Coordinates of C-alpha atoms in Angstrom, one line a residue:
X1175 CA 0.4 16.0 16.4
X1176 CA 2.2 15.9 19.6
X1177 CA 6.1 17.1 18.9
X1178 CA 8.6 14.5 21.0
X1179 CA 12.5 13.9 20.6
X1180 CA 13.3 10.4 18.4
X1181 CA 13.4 7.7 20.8
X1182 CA 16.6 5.9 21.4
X1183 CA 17.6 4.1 18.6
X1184 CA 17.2 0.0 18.6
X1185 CA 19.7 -2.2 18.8
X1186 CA 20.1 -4.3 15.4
X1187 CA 21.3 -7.4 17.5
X1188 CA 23.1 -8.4 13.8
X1189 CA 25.2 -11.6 14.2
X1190 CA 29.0 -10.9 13.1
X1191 CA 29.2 -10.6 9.5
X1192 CA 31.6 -9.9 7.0
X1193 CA 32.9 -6.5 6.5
X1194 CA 30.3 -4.6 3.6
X1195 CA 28.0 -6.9 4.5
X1196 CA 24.3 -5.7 6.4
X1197 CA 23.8 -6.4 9.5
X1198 CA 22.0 -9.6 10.0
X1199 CA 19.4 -9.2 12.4
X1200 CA 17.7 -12.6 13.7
X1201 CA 13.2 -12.5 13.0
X1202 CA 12.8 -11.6 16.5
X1203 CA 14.8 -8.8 16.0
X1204 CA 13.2 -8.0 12.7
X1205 CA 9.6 -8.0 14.2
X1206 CA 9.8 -6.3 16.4
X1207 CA 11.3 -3.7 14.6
X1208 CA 8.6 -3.2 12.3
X1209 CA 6.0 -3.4 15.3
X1210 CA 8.1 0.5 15.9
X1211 CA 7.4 1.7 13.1
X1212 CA 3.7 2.5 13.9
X1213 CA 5.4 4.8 16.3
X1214 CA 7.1 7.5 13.8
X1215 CA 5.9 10.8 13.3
X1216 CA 6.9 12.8 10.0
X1217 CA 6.4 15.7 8.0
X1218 CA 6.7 14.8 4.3
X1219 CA 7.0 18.2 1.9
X1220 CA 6.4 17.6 -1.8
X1221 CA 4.7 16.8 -4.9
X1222 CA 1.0 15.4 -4.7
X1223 CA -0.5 13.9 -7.3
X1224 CA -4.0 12.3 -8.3
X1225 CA -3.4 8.8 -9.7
X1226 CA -6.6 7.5 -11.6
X1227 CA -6.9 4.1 -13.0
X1228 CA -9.7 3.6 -15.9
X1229 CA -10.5 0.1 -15.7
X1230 CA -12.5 -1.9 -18.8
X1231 CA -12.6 -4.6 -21.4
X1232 CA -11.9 -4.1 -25.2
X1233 CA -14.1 -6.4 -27.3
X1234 CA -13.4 -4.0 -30.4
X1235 CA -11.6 -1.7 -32.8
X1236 CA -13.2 1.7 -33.0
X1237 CA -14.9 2.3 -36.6
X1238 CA -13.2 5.9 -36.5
X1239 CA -9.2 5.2 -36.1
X1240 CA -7.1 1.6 -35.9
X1241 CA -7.7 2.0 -32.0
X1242 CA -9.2 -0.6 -29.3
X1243 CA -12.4 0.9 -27.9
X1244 CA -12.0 0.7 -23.9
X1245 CA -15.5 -0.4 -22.7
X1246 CA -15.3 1.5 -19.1
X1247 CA -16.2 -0.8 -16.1
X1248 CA -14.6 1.3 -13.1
X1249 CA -12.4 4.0 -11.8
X1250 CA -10.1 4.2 -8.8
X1251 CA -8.7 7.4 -7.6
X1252 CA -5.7 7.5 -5.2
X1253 CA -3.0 10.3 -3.7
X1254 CA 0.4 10.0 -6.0
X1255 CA 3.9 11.6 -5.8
X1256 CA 4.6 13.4 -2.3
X1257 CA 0.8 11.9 -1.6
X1258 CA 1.6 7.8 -2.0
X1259 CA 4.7 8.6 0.6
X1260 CA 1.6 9.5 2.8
X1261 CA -0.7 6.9 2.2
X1262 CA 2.5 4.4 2.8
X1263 CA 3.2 5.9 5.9
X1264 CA -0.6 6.0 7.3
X1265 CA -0.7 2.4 6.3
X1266 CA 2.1 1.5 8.6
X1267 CA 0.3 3.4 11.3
X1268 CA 2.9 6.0 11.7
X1269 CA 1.3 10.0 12.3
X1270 CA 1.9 12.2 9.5
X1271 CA 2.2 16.0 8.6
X1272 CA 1.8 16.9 5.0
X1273 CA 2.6 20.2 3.0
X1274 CA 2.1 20.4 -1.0
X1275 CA 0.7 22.6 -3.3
X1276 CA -2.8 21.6 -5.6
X1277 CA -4.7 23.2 -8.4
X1278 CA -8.1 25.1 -7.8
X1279 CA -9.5 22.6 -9.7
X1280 CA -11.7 18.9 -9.4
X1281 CA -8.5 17.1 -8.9
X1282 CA -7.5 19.2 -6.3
X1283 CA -10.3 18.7 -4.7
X1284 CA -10.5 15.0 -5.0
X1285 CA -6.7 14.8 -4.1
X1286 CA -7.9 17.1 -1.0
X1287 CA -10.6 14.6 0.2
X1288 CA -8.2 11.7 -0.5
X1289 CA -5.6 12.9 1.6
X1290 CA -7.4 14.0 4.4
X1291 CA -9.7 10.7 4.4
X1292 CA -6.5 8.9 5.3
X1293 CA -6.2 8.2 9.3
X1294 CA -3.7 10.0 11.0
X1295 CA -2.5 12.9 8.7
X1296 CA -2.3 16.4 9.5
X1297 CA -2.7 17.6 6.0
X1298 CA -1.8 21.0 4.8
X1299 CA -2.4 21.2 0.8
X1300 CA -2.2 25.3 -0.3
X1301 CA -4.4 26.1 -3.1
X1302 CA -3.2 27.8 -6.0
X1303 CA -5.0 29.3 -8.3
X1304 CA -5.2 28.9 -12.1
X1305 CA -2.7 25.6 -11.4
X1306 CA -3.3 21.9 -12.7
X1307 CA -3.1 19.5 -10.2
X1308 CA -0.7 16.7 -11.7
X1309 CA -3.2 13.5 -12.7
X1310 CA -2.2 10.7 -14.3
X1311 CA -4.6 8.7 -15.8
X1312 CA -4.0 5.0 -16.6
X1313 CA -6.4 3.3 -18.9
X1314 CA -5.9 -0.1 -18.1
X1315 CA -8.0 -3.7 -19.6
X1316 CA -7.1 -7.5 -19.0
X1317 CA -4.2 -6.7 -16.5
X1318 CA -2.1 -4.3 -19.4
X1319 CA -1.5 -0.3 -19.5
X1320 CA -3.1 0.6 -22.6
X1321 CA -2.3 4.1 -22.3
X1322 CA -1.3 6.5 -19.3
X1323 CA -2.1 10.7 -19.7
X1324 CA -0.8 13.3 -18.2
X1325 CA -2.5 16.4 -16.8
X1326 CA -0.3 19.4 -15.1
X1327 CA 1.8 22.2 -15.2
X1328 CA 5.2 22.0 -14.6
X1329 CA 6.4 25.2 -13.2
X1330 CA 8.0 26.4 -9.3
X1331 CA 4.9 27.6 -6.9
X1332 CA 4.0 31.2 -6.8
X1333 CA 6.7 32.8 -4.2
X1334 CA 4.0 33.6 -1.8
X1335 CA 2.8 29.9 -1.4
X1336 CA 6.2 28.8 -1.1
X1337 CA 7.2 31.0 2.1
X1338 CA 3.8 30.1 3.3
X1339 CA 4.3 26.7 2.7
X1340 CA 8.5 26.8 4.4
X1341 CA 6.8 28.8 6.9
X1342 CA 4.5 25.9 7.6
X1343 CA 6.9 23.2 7.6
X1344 CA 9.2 25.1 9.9
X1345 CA 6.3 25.5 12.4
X1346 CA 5.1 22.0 11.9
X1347 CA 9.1 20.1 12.0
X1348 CA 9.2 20.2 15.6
X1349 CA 6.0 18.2 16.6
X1350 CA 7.4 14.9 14.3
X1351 CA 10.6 13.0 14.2
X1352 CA 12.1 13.4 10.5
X1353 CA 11.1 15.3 7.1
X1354 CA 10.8 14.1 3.9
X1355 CA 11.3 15.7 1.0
X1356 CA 9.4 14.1 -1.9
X1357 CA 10.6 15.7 -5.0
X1358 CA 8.8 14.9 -8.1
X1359 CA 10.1 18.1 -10.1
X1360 CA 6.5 19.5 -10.4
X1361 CA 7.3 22.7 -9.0
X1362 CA 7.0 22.6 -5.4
X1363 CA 10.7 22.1 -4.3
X1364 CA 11.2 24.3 -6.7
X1365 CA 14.4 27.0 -6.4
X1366 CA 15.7 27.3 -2.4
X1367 CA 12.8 25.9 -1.2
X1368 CA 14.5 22.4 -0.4
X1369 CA 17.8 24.5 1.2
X1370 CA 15.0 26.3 3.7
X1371 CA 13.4 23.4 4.2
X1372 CA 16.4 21.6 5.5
X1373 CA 17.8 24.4 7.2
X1374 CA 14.4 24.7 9.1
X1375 CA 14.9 20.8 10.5
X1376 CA 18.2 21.5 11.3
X1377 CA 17.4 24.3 13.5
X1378 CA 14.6 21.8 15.3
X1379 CA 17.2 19.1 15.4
X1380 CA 15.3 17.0 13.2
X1381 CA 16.8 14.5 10.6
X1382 CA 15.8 14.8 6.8
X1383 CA 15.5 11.9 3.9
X1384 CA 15.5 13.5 0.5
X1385 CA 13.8 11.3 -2.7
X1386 CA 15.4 13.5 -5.2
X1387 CA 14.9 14.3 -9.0
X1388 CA 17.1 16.1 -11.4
X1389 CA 21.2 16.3 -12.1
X1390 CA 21.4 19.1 -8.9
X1391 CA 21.6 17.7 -6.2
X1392 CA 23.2 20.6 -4.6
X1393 CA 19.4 21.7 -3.9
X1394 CA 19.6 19.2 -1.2
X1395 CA 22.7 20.3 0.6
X1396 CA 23.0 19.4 3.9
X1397 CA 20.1 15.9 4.1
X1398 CA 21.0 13.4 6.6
X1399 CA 20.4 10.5 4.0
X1400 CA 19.0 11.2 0.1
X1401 CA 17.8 8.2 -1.8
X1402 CA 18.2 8.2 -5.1
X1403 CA 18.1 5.4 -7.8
X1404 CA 20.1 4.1 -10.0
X1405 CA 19.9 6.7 -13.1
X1406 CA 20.0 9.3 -10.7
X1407 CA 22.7 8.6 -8.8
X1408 CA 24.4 8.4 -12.7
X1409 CA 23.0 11.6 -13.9
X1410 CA 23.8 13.7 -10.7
X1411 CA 27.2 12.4 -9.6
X1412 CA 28.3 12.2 -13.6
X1413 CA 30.5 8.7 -13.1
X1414 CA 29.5 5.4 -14.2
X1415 CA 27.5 3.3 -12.2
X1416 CA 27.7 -0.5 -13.9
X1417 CA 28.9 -2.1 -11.1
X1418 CA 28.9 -2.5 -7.2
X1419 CA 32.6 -0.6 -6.8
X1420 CA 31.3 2.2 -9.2
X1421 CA 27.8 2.8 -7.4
X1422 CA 29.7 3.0 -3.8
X1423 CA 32.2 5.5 -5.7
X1424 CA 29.5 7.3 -7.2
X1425 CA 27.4 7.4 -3.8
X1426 CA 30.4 8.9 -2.2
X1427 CA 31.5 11.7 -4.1
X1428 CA 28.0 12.5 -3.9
X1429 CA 27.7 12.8 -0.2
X1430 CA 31.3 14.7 0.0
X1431 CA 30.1 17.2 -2.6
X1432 CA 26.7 18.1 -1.3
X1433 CA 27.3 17.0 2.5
X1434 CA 24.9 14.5 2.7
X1435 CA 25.2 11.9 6.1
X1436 CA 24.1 8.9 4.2
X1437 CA 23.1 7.7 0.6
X1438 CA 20.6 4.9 -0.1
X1439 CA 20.6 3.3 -3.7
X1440 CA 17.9 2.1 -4.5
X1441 CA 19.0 -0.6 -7.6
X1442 CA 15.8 -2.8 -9.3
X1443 CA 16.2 -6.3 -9.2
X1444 CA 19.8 -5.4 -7.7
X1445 CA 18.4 -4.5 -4.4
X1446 CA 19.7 -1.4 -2.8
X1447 CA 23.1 0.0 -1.3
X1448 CA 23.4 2.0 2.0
X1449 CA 26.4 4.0 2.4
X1450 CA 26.7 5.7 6.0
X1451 CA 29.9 7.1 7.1
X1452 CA 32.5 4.8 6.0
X1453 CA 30.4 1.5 6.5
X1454 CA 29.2 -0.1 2.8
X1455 CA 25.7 -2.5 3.1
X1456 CA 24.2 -3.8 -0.3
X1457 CA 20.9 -5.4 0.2
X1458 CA 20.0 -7.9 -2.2
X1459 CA 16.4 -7.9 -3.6
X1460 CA 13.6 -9.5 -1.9
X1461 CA 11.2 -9.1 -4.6
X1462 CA 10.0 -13.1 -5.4
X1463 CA 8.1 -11.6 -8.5
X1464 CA 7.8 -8.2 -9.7
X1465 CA 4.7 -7.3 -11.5
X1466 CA 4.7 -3.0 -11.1
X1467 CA 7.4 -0.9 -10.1
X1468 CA 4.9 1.8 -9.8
X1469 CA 5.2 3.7 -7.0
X1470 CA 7.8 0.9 -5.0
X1471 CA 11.1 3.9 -4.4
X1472 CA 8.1 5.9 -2.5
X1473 CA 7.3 3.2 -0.2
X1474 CA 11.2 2.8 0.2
X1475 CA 11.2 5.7 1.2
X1476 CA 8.2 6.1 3.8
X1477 CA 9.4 2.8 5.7
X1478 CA 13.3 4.1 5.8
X1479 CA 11.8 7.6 7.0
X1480 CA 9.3 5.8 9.4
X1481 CA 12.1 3.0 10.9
X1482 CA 14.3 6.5 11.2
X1483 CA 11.9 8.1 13.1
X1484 CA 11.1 5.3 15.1
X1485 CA 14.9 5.3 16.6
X1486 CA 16.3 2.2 14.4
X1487 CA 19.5 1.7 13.0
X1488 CA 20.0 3.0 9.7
X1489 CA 21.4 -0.4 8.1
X1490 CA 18.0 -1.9 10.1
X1491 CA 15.5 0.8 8.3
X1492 CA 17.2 0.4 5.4
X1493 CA 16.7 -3.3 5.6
X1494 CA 13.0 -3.5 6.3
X1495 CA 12.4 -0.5 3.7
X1496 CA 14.1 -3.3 1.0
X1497 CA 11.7 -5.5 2.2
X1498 CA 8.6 -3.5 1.7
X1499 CA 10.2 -2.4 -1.6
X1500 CA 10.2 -6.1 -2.9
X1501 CA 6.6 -6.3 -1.6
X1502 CA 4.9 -3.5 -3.1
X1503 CA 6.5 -4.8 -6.8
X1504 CA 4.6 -7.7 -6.4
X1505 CA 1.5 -6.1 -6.6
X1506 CA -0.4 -4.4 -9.3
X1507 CA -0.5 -0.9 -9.4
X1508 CA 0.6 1.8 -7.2
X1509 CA 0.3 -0.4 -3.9
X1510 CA 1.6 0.0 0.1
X1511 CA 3.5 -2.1 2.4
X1512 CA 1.4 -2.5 5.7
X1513 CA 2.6 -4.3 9.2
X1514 CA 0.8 -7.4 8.3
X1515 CA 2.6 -7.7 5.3
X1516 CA 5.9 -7.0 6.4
X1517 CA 5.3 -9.5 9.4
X1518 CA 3.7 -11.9 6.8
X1519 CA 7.1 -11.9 5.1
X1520 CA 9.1 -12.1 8.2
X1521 CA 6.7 -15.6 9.3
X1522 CA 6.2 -17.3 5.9
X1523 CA 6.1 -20.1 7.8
X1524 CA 2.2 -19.1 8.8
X1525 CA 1.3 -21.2 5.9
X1526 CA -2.2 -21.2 5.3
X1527 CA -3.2 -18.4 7.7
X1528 CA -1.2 -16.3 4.7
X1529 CA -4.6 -17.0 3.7
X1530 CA -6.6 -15.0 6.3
X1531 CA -6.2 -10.8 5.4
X1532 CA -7.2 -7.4 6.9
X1533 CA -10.7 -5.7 5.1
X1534 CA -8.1 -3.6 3.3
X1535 CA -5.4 -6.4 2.6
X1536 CA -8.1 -8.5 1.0
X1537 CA -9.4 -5.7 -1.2
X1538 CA -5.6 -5.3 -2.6
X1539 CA -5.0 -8.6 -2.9
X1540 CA -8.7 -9.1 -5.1
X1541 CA -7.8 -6.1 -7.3
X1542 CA -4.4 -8.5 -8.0
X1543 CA -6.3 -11.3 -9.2
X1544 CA -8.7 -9.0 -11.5
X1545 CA -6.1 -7.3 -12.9
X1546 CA -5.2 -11.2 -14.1
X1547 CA -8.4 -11.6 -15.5
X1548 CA -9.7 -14.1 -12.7
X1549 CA -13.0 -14.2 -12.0
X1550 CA -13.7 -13.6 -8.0
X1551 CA -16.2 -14.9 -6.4
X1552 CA -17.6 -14.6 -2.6
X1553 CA -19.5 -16.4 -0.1
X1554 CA -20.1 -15.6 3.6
X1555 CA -21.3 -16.7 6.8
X1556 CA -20.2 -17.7 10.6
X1557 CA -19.1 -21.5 9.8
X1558 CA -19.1 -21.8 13.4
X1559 CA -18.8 -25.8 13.7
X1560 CA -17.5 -26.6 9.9
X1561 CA -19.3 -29.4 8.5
X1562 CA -20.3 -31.4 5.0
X1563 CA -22.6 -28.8 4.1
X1564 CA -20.5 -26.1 4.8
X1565 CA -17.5 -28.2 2.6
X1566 CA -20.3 -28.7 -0.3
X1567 CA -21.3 -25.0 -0.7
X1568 CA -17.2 -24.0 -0.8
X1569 CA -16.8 -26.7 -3.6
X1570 CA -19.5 -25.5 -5.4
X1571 CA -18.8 -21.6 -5.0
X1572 CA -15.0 -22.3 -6.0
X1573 CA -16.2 -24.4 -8.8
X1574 CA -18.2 -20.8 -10.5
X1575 CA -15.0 -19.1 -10.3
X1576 CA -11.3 -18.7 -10.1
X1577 CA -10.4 -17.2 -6.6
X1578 CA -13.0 -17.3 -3.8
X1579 CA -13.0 -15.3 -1.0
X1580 CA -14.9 -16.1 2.1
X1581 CA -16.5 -13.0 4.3
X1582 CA -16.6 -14.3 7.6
X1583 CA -18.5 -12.8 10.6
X1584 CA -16.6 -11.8 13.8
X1585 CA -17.2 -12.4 16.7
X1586 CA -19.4 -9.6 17.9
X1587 CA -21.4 -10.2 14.9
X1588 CA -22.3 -13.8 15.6
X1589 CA -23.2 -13.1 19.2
X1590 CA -26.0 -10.7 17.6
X1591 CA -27.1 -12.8 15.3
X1592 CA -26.9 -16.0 17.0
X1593 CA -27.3 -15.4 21.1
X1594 CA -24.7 -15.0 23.9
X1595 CA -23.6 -18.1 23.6
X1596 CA -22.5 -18.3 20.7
X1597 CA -20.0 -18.6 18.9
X1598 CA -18.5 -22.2 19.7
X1599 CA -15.4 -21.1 18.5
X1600 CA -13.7 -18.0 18.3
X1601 CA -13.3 -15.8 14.7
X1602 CA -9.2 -16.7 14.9
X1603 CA -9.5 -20.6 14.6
X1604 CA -12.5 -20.5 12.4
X1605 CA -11.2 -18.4 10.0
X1606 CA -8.2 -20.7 10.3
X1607 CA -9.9 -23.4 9.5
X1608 CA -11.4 -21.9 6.3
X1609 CA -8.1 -21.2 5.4
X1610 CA -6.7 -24.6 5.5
X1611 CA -9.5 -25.4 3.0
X1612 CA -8.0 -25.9 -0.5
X1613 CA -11.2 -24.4 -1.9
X1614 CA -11.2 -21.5 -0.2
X1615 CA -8.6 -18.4 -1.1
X1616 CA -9.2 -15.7 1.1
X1617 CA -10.8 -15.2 4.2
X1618 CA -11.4 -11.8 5.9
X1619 CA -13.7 -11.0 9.1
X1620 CA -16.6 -8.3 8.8
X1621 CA -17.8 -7.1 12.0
X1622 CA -21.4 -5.9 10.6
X1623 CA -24.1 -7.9 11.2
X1624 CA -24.1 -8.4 7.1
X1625 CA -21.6 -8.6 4.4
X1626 CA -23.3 -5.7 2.1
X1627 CA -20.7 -3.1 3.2
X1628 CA -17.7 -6.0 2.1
X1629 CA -19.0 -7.0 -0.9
X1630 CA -19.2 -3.4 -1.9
X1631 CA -15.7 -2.8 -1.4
X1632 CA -14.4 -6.1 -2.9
X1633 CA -16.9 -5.9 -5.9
X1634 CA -16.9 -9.9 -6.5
X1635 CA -18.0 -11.6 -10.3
X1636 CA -20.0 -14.4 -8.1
X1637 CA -21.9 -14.1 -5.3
X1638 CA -22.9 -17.3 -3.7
X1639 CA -25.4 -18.4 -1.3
X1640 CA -27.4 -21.6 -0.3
X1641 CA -30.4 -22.5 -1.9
X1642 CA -32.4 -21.9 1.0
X1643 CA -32.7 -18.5 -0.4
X1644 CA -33.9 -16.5 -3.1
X1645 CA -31.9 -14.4 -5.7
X1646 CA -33.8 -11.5 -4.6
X1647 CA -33.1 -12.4 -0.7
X1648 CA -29.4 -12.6 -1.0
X1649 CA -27.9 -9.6 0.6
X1650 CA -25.7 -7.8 -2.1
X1651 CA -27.3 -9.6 -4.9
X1652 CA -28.4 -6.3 -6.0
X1653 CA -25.1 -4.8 -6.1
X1654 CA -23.1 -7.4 -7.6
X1655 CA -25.9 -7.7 -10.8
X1656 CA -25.7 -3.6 -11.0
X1657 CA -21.8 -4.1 -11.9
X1658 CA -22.4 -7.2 -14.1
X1659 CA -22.0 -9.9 -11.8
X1660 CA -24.1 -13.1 -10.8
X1661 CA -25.9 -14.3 -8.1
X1662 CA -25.6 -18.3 -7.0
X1663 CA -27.3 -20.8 -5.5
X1664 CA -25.7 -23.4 -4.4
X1665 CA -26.9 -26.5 -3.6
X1666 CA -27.7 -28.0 0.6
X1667 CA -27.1 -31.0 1.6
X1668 CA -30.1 -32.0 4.0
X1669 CA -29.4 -33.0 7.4
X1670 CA -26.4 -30.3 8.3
X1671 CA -26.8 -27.4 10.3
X1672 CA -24.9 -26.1 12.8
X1673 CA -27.6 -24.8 15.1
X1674 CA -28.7 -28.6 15.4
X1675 CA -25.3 -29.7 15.9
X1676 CA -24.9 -27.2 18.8
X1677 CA -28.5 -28.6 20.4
X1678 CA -27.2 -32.3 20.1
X1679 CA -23.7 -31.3 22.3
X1680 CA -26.2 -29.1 24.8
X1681 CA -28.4 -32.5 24.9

């Protein structure tokens, strides 16, 4: 990680507006702000976690106690605490540098691999041993949280690991733009080590964004903006907080105590409140449905440190981190904001190319719809020139389930398959017109020369293919029967094909 000075900051180009009010920057403005954001570099210094989420069906009580009986389908691990600031961050496509503290233990390990998996992170996690890495294990069946436990110790770092791990940061602070300090109260900004830590960025002349935890805030001396939420701000500024006037008051006796440049409130449904230097912005929520707050103040926090480091306005990171906020609480479990989504809720005027996702924003958005207890189903191909029997095998496939998703190939892939000169028409307008499709409800591009790899990742209830094959010859049938799923044929209607279509045009 290369270290540079912040780049200049970005005009907001706000329209006049009404004093207390944010600045009102136009969409142009707006999207090409979060287009910077892939440009940050930051050190984030805190609490990692391993989140895992038990996913099954209860069809029972359990003989042995007046408990459901949690028939285990599949388990998902991912980086938590300190770690989902991270994984936010590397989703926006920003370079990252990150310091924590693990157990010598399996978690560690898989926390370790999870981390460092993730492109563009520098990741330094110490190793203690005899320690617990913190896991938190949801059990989770037909969309609901049955039961969440808890595995760590909560105690400060051994001294040695934390001057190795200040020693770190302070070696590390000058190759990004801003530090975060992701504070979970696990242990690792523990005692002085958050006064070190800032002291250290100081002396590179790099800014710092605190998420904080506990009634002390004094630990945090010094931070050019902290973010704290509601309860927070209530417990460690000791003054009511019930209304807009009493936040702002709150907010500013905390930053004239402790010495903090800014304070971000982040407020629920209410939205969030920047106060910088005597300038009041209160953000309303953008959330239009909130289905998990897990996780949401962390990716407030990545984007504000991200848009920071990318030279924006603070009122304009604060703005696009309320966005991603609102985002990631409509989503089920502990999710990320990318660029495409952020842009996506800049343009929702893309209509039915909303429709057309990323590998990784079509995985996230399948996992929604199971967790709703929707059956998923999948059917793929090039659907180069769309025609009736392209329409009939949609209408059938959507007719076995409850969301379909279409794997499309790309470009490259076609070529392979079907010669040089094909295909007709480019992946953009075909997928487009998928999209437009009533029947079809998601369509992503695979860039293999088959779908196994996709079908592995989205793990579909239905796979569907014409009946000009086989169960046995359908690629992935395997895979989807192994997890309980079914393999469809669906009926042709003779006389279609593109291949012919193409020969008729060529004469």
């Amino acid at each position: 990680m290369q270290g540079h000075e912040p780049p200049p900051a970005t005009p907001a180009g706000s329209a006049a507006a009404p004093e207390g009010a944010p600045p009102v920057p136009d969409q142009a403005d707006l999207t090409e702000a979060v287009r910077q954001l892939k440009r940050a570099s930051v050190l984030v210094v805190g609490d990692a976690m391993l989140d895992r989420y038990v996913y099954g069906a209860v069809r029972r009580i359990s003989p042995e106690a007046p408990v459901p009986v949690l028939a285990v389908e599949r388990e998902v691990a991912m980086p938590g605490g300190a770690g989902n600031v991270v994984r936010n961050l590397t989703a926006l496509g920003a370079a990252v540098a990150f310091l924590s503290v693990v157990g010598d233990d399996q978690a560690g390990s898989d926390l370790t691999g999870l981390v460092g998996g993730q492109p563009g992170v520098e990741p330094w996690l110490l190793v203690q041993g005899g320690r617990a890495t913190t896991t938190k294990t949801r059990y989770i069946a037909s969309g609901q949280q049955m039961l969440r436990a808890d595995h760590e110790i909560i105690r400060p770092v051994h001294q040695r690991l934390a001057d190795r791990l200040v020693r770190i940061a302070t070696d590390t602070v000058a190759a990004t733009s801003v530090m975060v300090l992701s504070d979970y109260s696990k242990g690792v900004l523990a005692g002085d080590v958050p006064a070190r830590l800032i002291a250290a960025a100081k002396a590179a002349g790099r800014r710092v964004v605190v998420d904080p935890k506990g009634e002390d805030f004094s630990r945090y001396a010094g931070a050019d903006i902290i973010t704290p939420n509601r309860a927070e701000l209530a417990l460690a500024s000791g003054l009511p907080i019930d209304s807009e006037e009493e936040i702002v008051a709150a907010a500013r006796a905390l930053r004239d105590r402790h010495g903090f440049g800014a304070v971000l409130v982040t407020r629920s449904e209410d939205g969030m409140t920047l106060l910088e230097g005597d300038a009041v912005h209160h953000f309303p929520a953008e959330a239009p449905e909130v289905h998990d707050v897990s996780g949401a103040g962390d990716t407030a926090v990545a984007v504000l440190a991200a848009g920071m480091a990318a030279g924006l306005s603070l009122p304009l990171a604060a703005r696009i981190a309320n966005i991603a906020g609102g985002l990631v609480v409509g989503k089920v479990g502990t999710a990320v904001a990318r660029e495409s989504d952020l842009l996506e809720a800049l343009t929702p005027e893309r209509g039915a190319l909303r429709k057309v996702l990323r590998r990784a924003a079509a995985a996230e958005q399948v996992e929604r719809w199971r967790q709703r207890g929707w059956r998923v189903g999948f059917t793929n191909g090039c659907f180069d020139l769309l025609h009736p029997g392209h329409v009939h095998l949609l209408e059938q496939a959507r007719s076995w389930c409850d969301r379909l998703v279409v794997g499309l190939n790309a470009d490259s892939s076609v070529k392979r398959l079907k010669g040089p000169t094909r295909p007709i028409q480019p992946e953009a307008a075909r997928a487009a017109v998928l999209a437009s499709l009533a029947t079809v409800d998601l369509v992503t591009l695979f860039e293999e020369d088959t779908p196994v790899e996709l079908i592995h990742l989205l793990r579909p209830d239905v796979l569907v293919k014409g009946a000009d094959y086989t169960v046995d010859q359908v690629v992935g049938g395997e895979l989807v029967q192994e997890w309980g799923g079914v393999v469809k044929l669906a009926e042709l209607l003779p006389g279609n094909s593109t291949t012919a279509t193409v020969a008729r045009m060529r004469g």
